[in-house]
mmCIF file with all atom_site columns, C-alpha atoms in Angstrom:
data_model
loop_
_atom_site.group_PDB
_atom_site.id
_atom_site.type_symbol
_atom_site.label_atom_id
_atom_site.label_alt_id
_atom_site.label_comp_id
_atom_site.label_asym_id
_atom_site.label_entity_id
_atom_site.label_seq_id
_atom_site.pdbx_PDB_ins_code
_atom_site.Cartn_x
_atom_site.Cartn_y
_atom_site.Cartn_z
_atom_site.occupancy
_atom_site.B_iso_or_equiv
_atom_site.pdbx_formal_charge
_atom_site.auth_seq_id
_atom_site.auth_comp_id
_atom_site.auth_asym_id
_atom_site.auth_atom_id
_atom_site.pdbx_PDB_model_num
ATOM 1   C CA . MET H 1 1   ? -5.489  43.645 69.385 1.00 38.00 ? 63  MET H CA 1
ATOM 2   C CA . ALA H 1 2   ? -7.951  41.076 67.983 1.00 39.00 ? 64  ALA H CA 1
ATOM 3   C CA . PHE H 1 3   ? -7.062  39.215 64.807 1.00 37.00 ? 65  PHE H CA 1
ATOM 4   C CA . ASN H 1 4   ? -9.112  40.416 61.852 1.00 44.00 ? 66  ASN H CA 1
ATOM 5   C CA . PRO H 1 5   ? -8.434  38.568 58.559 1.00 57.00 ? 67  PRO H CA 1
ATOM 6   C CA . VAL H 1 6   ? -10.444 41.144 56.593 1.00 64.00 ? 68  VAL H CA 1
ATOM 7   C CA . LYS H 1 7   ? -8.447  44.271 57.341 1.00 79.00 ? 69  LYS H CA 1
ATOM 8   C CA . GLN H 1 8   ? -8.243  47.191 54.976 1.00 82.00 ? 70  GLN H CA 1
ATOM 9   C CA . ARG H 1 9   ? -5.092  47.128 52.881 1.00 85.00 ? 71  ARG H CA 1
ATOM 10  C CA . PRO H 1 10  ? -4.192  50.136 50.725 1.00 83.00 ? 72  PRO H CA 1
ATOM 11  C CA . TYR H 1 11  ? -4.107  49.152 47.050 1.00 85.00 ? 73  TYR H CA 1
ATOM 12  C CA . GLY H 1 12  ? -0.572  48.428 45.874 1.00 86.00 ? 74  GLY H CA 1
ATOM 13  C CA . GLU H 1 13  ? 0.898   47.963 49.344 1.00 92.00 ? 75  GLU H CA 1
ATOM 14  C CA . PRO H 1 14  ? 2.865   44.686 49.728 1.00 94.00 ? 76  PRO H CA 1
ATOM 15  C CA . LYS H 1 15  ? 0.304   43.055 52.053 1.00 94.00 ? 77  LYS H CA 1
ATOM 16  C CA . GLU H 1 16  ? -2.513  43.961 49.640 1.00 93.00 ? 78  GLU H CA 1
ATOM 17  C CA . VAL H 1 17  ? -0.553  42.371 46.779 1.00 95.00 ? 79  VAL H CA 1
ATOM 18  C CA . VAL H 1 18  ? -0.123  39.231 48.886 1.00 96.00 ? 80  VAL H CA 1
ATOM 19  C CA . ALA H 1 19  ? -3.874  39.191 49.589 1.00 94.00 ? 81  ALA H CA 1
ATOM 20  C CA . ARG H 1 20  ? -4.527  39.400 45.821 1.00 93.00 ? 82  ARG H CA 1
ATOM 21  C CA . LEU H 1 21  ? -2.082  36.541 45.230 1.00 95.00 ? 83  LEU H CA 1
ATOM 22  C CA . PHE H 1 22  ? -4.071  34.451 47.688 1.00 96.00 ? 84  PHE H CA 1
ATOM 23  C CA . GLU H 1 23  ? -7.353  35.294 45.944 1.00 93.00 ? 85  GLU H CA 1
ATOM 24  C CA . GLU H 1 24  ? -5.907  34.517 42.510 1.00 94.00 ? 86  GLU H CA 1
ATOM 25  C CA . VAL H 1 25  ? -4.875  30.976 43.439 1.00 96.00 ? 87  VAL H CA 1
ATOM 26  C CA . GLY H 1 26  ? -8.244  30.176 44.964 1.00 94.00 ? 88  GLY H CA 1
ATOM 27  C CA . GLY H 1 27  ? -8.241  31.459 48.533 1.00 94.00 ? 89  GLY H CA 1
ATOM 28  C CA . ILE H 1 28  ? -6.786  30.577 51.905 1.00 94.00 ? 90  ILE H CA 1
ATOM 29  C CA . PRO H 1 29  ? -7.389  26.788 51.786 1.00 95.00 ? 91  PRO H CA 1
ATOM 30  C CA . LYS H 1 30  ? -5.558  26.509 48.453 1.00 96.00 ? 92  LYS H CA 1
ATOM 31  C CA . VAL H 1 31  ? -2.686  28.685 49.727 1.00 96.00 ? 93  VAL H CA 1
ATOM 32  C CA . MET H 1 32  ? -2.441  26.512 52.846 1.00 96.00 ? 94  MET H CA 1
ATOM 33  C CA . GLU H 1 33  ? -2.135  23.457 50.601 1.00 97.00 ? 95  GLU H CA 1
ATOM 34  C CA . LEU H 1 34  ? 0.335   24.990 48.135 1.00 97.00 ? 96  LEU H CA 1
ATOM 35  C CA . LEU H 1 35  ? 2.612   26.472 50.793 1.00 97.00 ? 97  LEU H CA 1
ATOM 36  C CA . ASP H 1 36  ? 2.095   23.754 53.417 1.00 97.00 ? 98  ASP H CA 1
ATOM 37  C CA . LEU H 1 37  ? 1.214   26.344 56.069 1.00 97.00 ? 99  LEU H CA 1
ATOM 38  C CA . SER H 1 38  ? -1.432  26.644 58.768 1.00 96.00 ? 100 SER H CA 1
ATOM 39  C CA . ARG H 1 39  ? -4.406  28.972 58.345 1.00 95.00 ? 101 ARG H CA 1
ATOM 40  C CA . THR H 1 40  ? -3.000  31.328 61.012 1.00 94.00 ? 102 THR H CA 1
ATOM 41  C CA . ARG H 1 41  ? 0.376   31.567 59.253 1.00 96.00 ? 103 ARG H CA 1
ATOM 42  C CA . VAL H 1 42  ? -1.260  32.215 55.883 1.00 96.00 ? 104 VAL H CA 1
ATOM 43  C CA . TYR H 1 43  ? -3.485  34.959 57.310 1.00 94.00 ? 105 TYR H CA 1
ATOM 44  C CA . ALA H 1 44  ? -0.438  36.547 58.973 1.00 94.00 ? 106 ALA H CA 1
ATOM 45  C CA . LEU H 1 45  ? 1.328   36.821 55.604 1.00 96.00 ? 107 LEU H CA 1
ATOM 46  C CA . ALA H 1 46  ? -1.414  39.161 54.351 1.00 93.00 ? 108 ALA H CA 1
ATOM 47  C CA . ASP H 1 47  ? -2.134  40.884 57.673 1.00 93.00 ? 109 ASP H CA 1
ATOM 48  C CA . PRO H 1 48  ? -1.014  44.543 57.518 1.00 92.00 ? 110 PRO H CA 1
ATOM 49  C CA . ASP H 1 49  ? -0.497  44.516 61.296 1.00 91.00 ? 111 ASP H CA 1
ATOM 50  C CA . SER H 1 50  ? 1.785   41.462 61.209 1.00 93.00 ? 112 SER H CA 1
ATOM 51  C CA . THR H 1 51  ? 5.551   41.568 60.711 1.00 95.00 ? 113 THR H CA 1
ATOM 52  C CA . ASN H 1 52  ? 5.414   38.164 58.954 1.00 96.00 ? 114 ASN H CA 1
ATOM 53  C CA . GLU H 1 53  ? 6.549   38.409 55.344 1.00 96.00 ? 115 GLU H CA 1
ATOM 54  C CA . ILE H 1 54  ? 6.086   35.971 52.496 1.00 97.00 ? 116 ILE H CA 1
ATOM 55  C CA . SER H 1 55  ? 9.290   34.573 51.008 1.00 97.00 ? 117 SER H CA 1
ATOM 56  C CA . TYR H 1 56  ? 10.221  34.976 47.378 1.00 97.00 ? 118 TYR H CA 1
ATOM 57  C CA . ALA H 1 57  ? 10.149  31.180 46.955 1.00 97.00 ? 119 ALA H CA 1
ATOM 58  C CA . ARG H 1 58  ? 6.547   31.120 48.175 1.00 98.00 ? 120 ARG H CA 1
ATOM 59  C CA . VAL H 1 59  ? 5.600   33.978 45.860 1.00 97.00 ? 121 VAL H CA 1
ATOM 60  C CA . CYS H 1 60  ? 7.121   31.913 43.027 1.00 96.00 ? 122 CYS H CA 1
ATOM 61  C CA . THR H 1 61  ? 5.012   28.906 44.023 1.00 97.00 ? 123 THR H CA 1
ATOM 62  C CA . LEU H 1 62  ? 1.820   30.970 43.931 1.00 97.00 ? 124 LEU H CA 1
ATOM 63  C CA . THR H 1 63  ? 2.839   32.574 40.632 1.00 96.00 ? 125 THR H CA 1
ATOM 64  C CA . GLU H 1 64  ? 3.492   29.155 39.090 1.00 94.00 ? 126 GLU H CA 1
ATOM 65  C CA . ASP H 1 65  ? -0.065  28.244 40.101 1.00 95.00 ? 127 ASP H CA 1
ATOM 66  C CA . GLY H 1 66  ? -1.473  31.140 38.075 1.00 91.00 ? 128 GLY H CA 1
ATOM 67  C CA . ALA H 1 67  ? -1.335  34.203 40.346 1.00 94.00 ? 129 ALA H CA 1
ATOM 68  C CA . THR H 1 68  ? 0.002   37.310 38.599 1.00 92.00 ? 130 THR H CA 1
ATOM 69  C CA . ALA H 1 69  ? -0.435  40.059 41.224 1.00 93.00 ? 131 ALA H CA 1
ATOM 70  C CA . ALA H 1 70  ? 3.226   39.954 42.314 1.00 96.00 ? 132 ALA H CA 1
ATOM 71  C CA . ALA H 1 71  ? 4.507   40.028 38.732 1.00 94.00 ? 133 ALA H CA 1
ATOM 72  C CA . GLN H 1 72  ? 2.261   42.999 37.949 1.00 90.00 ? 134 GLN H CA 1
ATOM 73  C CA . HIS H 1 73  ? 3.345   44.823 41.107 1.00 94.00 ? 135 HIS H CA 1
ATOM 74  C CA . LEU H 1 74  ? 7.067   44.216 40.553 1.00 95.00 ? 136 LEU H CA 1
ATOM 75  C CA . ALA H 1 75  ? 6.831   45.259 36.909 1.00 90.00 ? 137 ALA H CA 1
ATOM 76  C CA . ALA H 1 76  ? 5.142   48.521 37.957 1.00 88.00 ? 138 ALA H CA 1
ATOM 77  C CA . LEU H 1 77  ? 7.826   49.155 40.589 1.00 92.00 ? 139 LEU H CA 1
ATOM 78  C CA . ALA H 1 78  ? 10.466  48.662 37.895 1.00 92.00 ? 140 ALA H CA 1
ATOM 79  C CA . GLY H 1 79  ? 8.698   51.144 35.637 1.00 88.00 ? 141 GLY H CA 1
ATOM 80  C CA . GLY H 1 80  ? 7.340   48.513 33.299 1.00 85.00 ? 142 GLY H CA 1
ATOM 81  C CA . LEU H 1 81  ? 4.296   46.438 32.590 1.00 81.00 ? 143 LEU H CA 1
ATOM 82  C CA . PHE H 1 82  ? 3.638   42.748 33.061 1.00 83.00 ? 144 PHE H CA 1
ATOM 83  C CA . VAL H 1 83  ? 1.361   41.311 30.426 1.00 75.00 ? 145 VAL H CA 1
ATOM 84  C CA . PRO H 1 84  ? 0.542   37.613 30.699 1.00 73.00 ? 146 PRO H CA 1
ATOM 85  C CA . LEU H 1 85  ? 0.547   35.789 27.387 1.00 68.00 ? 147 LEU H CA 1
ATOM 86  C CA . GLU H 1 86  ? -1.769  33.036 26.304 1.00 61.00 ? 148 GLU H CA 1
ATOM 87  C CA . LYS H 1 87  ? -0.278  29.886 24.851 1.00 58.00 ? 149 LYS H CA 1
ATOM 88  C CA . ALA H 1 88  ? 0.427   30.753 21.230 1.00 53.00 ? 150 ALA H CA 1
ATOM 89  C CA . GLU H 1 89  ? 0.897   27.237 19.836 1.00 58.00 ? 151 GLU H CA 1
ATOM 90  C CA . ASP H 1 90  ? -2.746  26.498 19.042 1.00 61.00 ? 152 ASP H CA 1
ATOM 91  C CA . ALA H 1 91  ? -4.042  30.048 18.731 1.00 64.00 ? 153 ALA H CA 1
ATOM 92  C CA . ASP H 1 92  ? -5.319  31.441 15.465 1.00 73.00 ? 154 ASP H CA 1
ATOM 93  C CA . TRP H 1 93  ? -3.340  34.627 15.855 1.00 67.00 ? 155 TRP H CA 1
ATOM 94  C CA . LEU H 1 94  ? -4.877  36.369 12.831 1.00 72.00 ? 156 LEU H CA 1
ATOM 95  C CA . ALA H 1 95  ? -8.362  35.870 14.278 1.00 76.00 ? 157 ALA H CA 1
ATOM 96  C CA . LEU H 1 96  ? -7.066  37.019 17.671 1.00 70.00 ? 158 LEU H CA 1
ATOM 97  C CA . ALA H 1 97  ? -5.572  40.117 16.053 1.00 71.00 ? 159 ALA H CA 1
ATOM 98  C CA . GLY H 1 98  ? -8.866  40.976 14.370 1.00 76.00 ? 160 GLY H CA 1
ATOM 99  C CA . GLU H 1 99  ? -10.876 40.508 17.550 1.00 75.00 ? 161 GLU H CA 1
ATOM 100 C CA . ALA H 1 100 ? -8.307  42.428 19.612 1.00 71.00 ? 162 ALA H CA 1
ATOM 101 C CA . SER H 1 101 ? -8.443  45.306 17.128 1.00 75.00 ? 163 SER H CA 1
ATOM 102 C CA . ARG H 1 102 ? -12.244 45.464 17.284 1.00 79.00 ? 164 ARG H CA 1
ATOM 103 C CA . ARG H 1 103 ? -12.244 45.322 21.087 1.00 75.00 ? 165 ARG H CA 1
ATOM 104 C CA . ASN H 1 104 ? -9.407  47.828 21.301 1.00 74.00 ? 166 ASN H CA 1
ATOM 105 C CA . ALA H 1 105 ? -11.352 50.340 19.221 1.00 79.00 ? 167 ALA H CA 1
ATOM 106 C CA . ARG H 1 106 ? -14.458 49.880 21.394 1.00 76.00 ? 168 ARG H CA 1
ATOM 107 C CA . ASN H 1 107 ? -12.471 50.131 24.620 1.00 74.00 ? 169 ASN H CA 1
ATOM 108 C CA . ILE H 1 108 ? -10.550 53.239 23.564 1.00 76.00 ? 170 ILE H CA 1
ATOM 109 C CA . ALA H 1 109 ? -13.832 54.886 22.569 1.00 76.00 ? 171 ALA H CA 1
ATOM 110 C CA . ALA H 1 110 ? -15.388 53.933 25.933 1.00 72.00 ? 172 ALA H CA 1
ATOM 111 C CA . LEU H 1 111 ? -12.311 55.146 27.809 1.00 72.00 ? 173 LEU H CA 1
ATOM 112 C CA . MET H 1 112 ? -12.297 58.497 26.018 1.00 74.00 ? 174 MET H CA 1
ATOM 113 C CA . GLU H 1 113 ? -16.028 58.898 26.681 1.00 73.00 ? 175 GLU H CA 1
ATOM 114 C CA . SER H 1 114 ? -15.545 58.117 30.381 1.00 72.00 ? 176 SER H CA 1
ATOM 115 C CA . LEU H 1 115 ? -12.778 60.709 30.625 1.00 73.00 ? 177 LEU H CA 1
ATOM 116 C CA . SER H 1 116 ? -14.795 63.353 28.761 1.00 73.00 ? 178 SER H CA 1
ATOM 117 C CA . GLU H 1 117 ? -17.396 65.316 30.650 1.00 72.00 ? 179 GLU H CA 1
ATOM 118 C CA . THR H 1 118 ? -20.700 64.609 28.918 1.00 67.00 ? 180 THR H CA 1
ATOM 119 C CA . ALA H 1 119 ? -24.346 64.185 29.832 1.00 62.00 ? 181 ALA H CA 1
ATOM 120 C CA . ARG H 1 120 ? -23.676 60.452 30.413 1.00 64.00 ? 182 ARG H CA 1
ATOM 121 C CA . SER H 1 121 ? -20.375 60.768 32.263 1.00 64.00 ? 183 SER H CA 1
ATOM 122 C CA . PRO H 1 122 ? -18.945 63.104 34.893 1.00 70.00 ? 184 PRO H CA 1
ATOM 123 C CA . GLY H 1 123 ? -15.573 62.947 33.135 1.00 68.00 ? 185 GLY H CA 1
ATOM 124 C CA . GLU H 1 124 ? -13.825 61.108 35.950 1.00 76.00 ? 186 GLU H CA 1
ATOM 125 C CA . VAL H 1 125 ? -12.645 57.558 36.432 1.00 75.00 ? 187 VAL H CA 1
ATOM 126 C CA . ASP H 1 126 ? -12.630 56.248 40.002 1.00 80.00 ? 188 ASP H CA 1
ATOM 127 C CA . GLN H 1 127 ? -10.042 53.812 41.376 1.00 82.00 ? 189 GLN H CA 1
ATOM 128 C CA . GLN H 1 128 ? -12.125 50.672 40.841 1.00 82.00 ? 190 GLN H CA 1
ATOM 129 C CA . GLU H 1 129 ? -13.095 51.687 37.318 1.00 79.00 ? 191 GLU H CA 1
ATOM 130 C CA . ALA H 1 130 ? -9.419  52.367 36.562 1.00 79.00 ? 192 ALA H CA 1
ATOM 131 C CA . ARG H 1 131 ? -8.493  48.889 37.845 1.00 80.00 ? 193 ARG H CA 1
ATOM 132 C CA . ASP H 1 132 ? -11.209 47.309 35.697 1.00 78.00 ? 194 ASP H CA 1
ATOM 133 C CA . LEU H 1 133 ? -10.062 49.255 32.630 1.00 77.00 ? 195 LEU H CA 1
ATOM 134 C CA . LEU H 1 134 ? -6.455  48.231 33.283 1.00 78.00 ? 196 LEU H CA 1
ATOM 135 C CA . LYS H 1 135 ? -7.474  44.551 33.270 1.00 77.00 ? 197 LYS H CA 1
ATOM 136 C CA . ILE H 1 136 ? -9.133  45.002 29.880 1.00 76.00 ? 198 ILE H CA 1
ATOM 137 C CA . LEU H 1 137 ? -6.166  46.889 28.442 1.00 78.00 ? 199 LEU H CA 1
ATOM 138 C CA . ASP H 1 138 ? -3.702  44.338 29.852 1.00 77.00 ? 200 ASP H CA 1
ATOM 139 C CA . GLU H 1 139 ? -5.625  41.541 28.149 1.00 75.00 ? 201 GLU H CA 1
ATOM 140 C CA . GLN H 1 140 ? -5.449  43.380 24.843 1.00 76.00 ? 202 GLN H CA 1
ATOM 141 C CA . LEU H 1 141 ? -1.755  44.118 25.275 1.00 79.00 ? 203 LEU H CA 1
ATOM 142 C CA . GLY H 1 142 ? -1.227  40.425 26.000 1.00 75.00 ? 204 GLY H CA 1
ATOM 143 C CA . VAL H 1 143 ? -2.807  39.464 22.685 1.00 74.00 ? 205 VAL H CA 1
ATOM 144 C CA . LEU H 1 144 ? -0.645  42.009 20.868 1.00 77.00 ? 206 LEU H CA 1
ATOM 145 C CA . ALA H 1 145 ? 2.499   40.806 22.684 1.00 78.00 ? 207 ALA H CA 1
ATOM 146 C CA . MET H 1 146 ? 1.694   37.216 21.727 1.00 77.00 ? 208 MET H CA 1
ATOM 147 C CA . GLN H 1 147 ? 1.233   38.279 18.114 1.00 77.00 ? 209 GLN H CA 1
ATOM 148 C CA . ARG H 1 148 ? 4.518   40.184 18.200 1.00 78.00 ? 210 ARG H CA 1
ATOM 149 C CA . ALA H 1 149 ? 6.321   37.120 19.577 1.00 76.00 ? 211 ALA H CA 1
ATOM 150 C CA . LYS H 1 150 ? 4.903   34.940 16.814 1.00 78.00 ? 212 LYS H CA 1
ATOM 151 C CA . LEU H 1 151 ? 5.802   37.489 14.120 1.00 80.00 ? 213 LEU H CA 1
ATOM 152 C CA . SER H 1 152 ? 9.349   37.648 15.524 1.00 78.00 ? 214 SER H CA 1
ATOM 153 C CA . LEU H 1 153 ? 9.626   33.873 15.183 1.00 78.00 ? 215 LEU H CA 1
ATOM 154 C CA . ILE H 1 154 ? 8.412   34.065 11.590 1.00 82.00 ? 216 ILE H CA 1
ATOM 155 C CA . ALA H 1 155 ? 10.782  36.953 10.787 1.00 86.00 ? 217 ALA H CA 1
ATOM 156 C CA . SER H 1 156 ? 13.751  35.079 12.243 1.00 84.00 ? 218 SER H CA 1
ATOM 157 C CA . GLY H 1 157 ? 12.912  31.898 10.344 1.00 84.00 ? 219 GLY H CA 1
ATOM 158 C CA . GLU H 1 158 ? 12.348  29.931 13.537 1.00 78.00 ? 220 GLU H CA 1
ATOM 159 C CA . LEU H 1 159 ? 8.688   29.371 12.646 1.00 71.00 ? 221 LEU H CA 1
ATOM 160 C CA . GLU H 1 160 ? 8.406   28.039 9.107  1.00 65.00 ? 222 GLU H CA 1
ATOM 161 C CA . ASP H 1 161 ? 4.746   27.036 8.835  1.00 54.00 ? 223 ASP H CA 1
ATOM 162 C CA . ASN H 1 162 ? 2.706   30.191 9.289  1.00 50.00 ? 224 ASN H CA 1
ATOM 163 C CA . ALA H 1 163 ? -0.030  29.425 6.782  1.00 47.00 ? 225 ALA H CA 1
ATOM 164 C CA . ASN H 1 164 ? -2.641  28.507 9.408  1.00 46.00 ? 226 ASN H CA 1
ATOM 165 C CA . GLY H 1 165 ? -1.731  31.005 12.114 1.00 47.00 ? 227 GLY H CA 1
#
């Protein structure tokens, strides 16, 4: 069987998650550099027809470089949700809360409209649209989680100066 690096991978399958990890860090050349592997070995890690598996240590390396696909996948398997947080130190969290609230209202309205059968919408969300909507919602949940973390620090007394966000 000929090697095909662009094989179909069912969404959410382990090899598809690995392929997303590779995309998130910048592609095959960057993965080769980060993991110190040859192109053939890297392709094999995401090849659904290969028995090669990526190690947990290598997944950690890619995650430390900014890839979140594995964290999202594992959280879903565990019945939870992974929401990446922005750095809260310099953020104006009150402004972020206001913007998140405005965007949340717009996105919920758009989501409800897309799920309702109207003249503009068939009332169905396809897989790609669902993935796109999940990215938007995850971003909003991340802002709210960051705000919750900061409020917890204020409530516990660990963060004294909260006058400027």
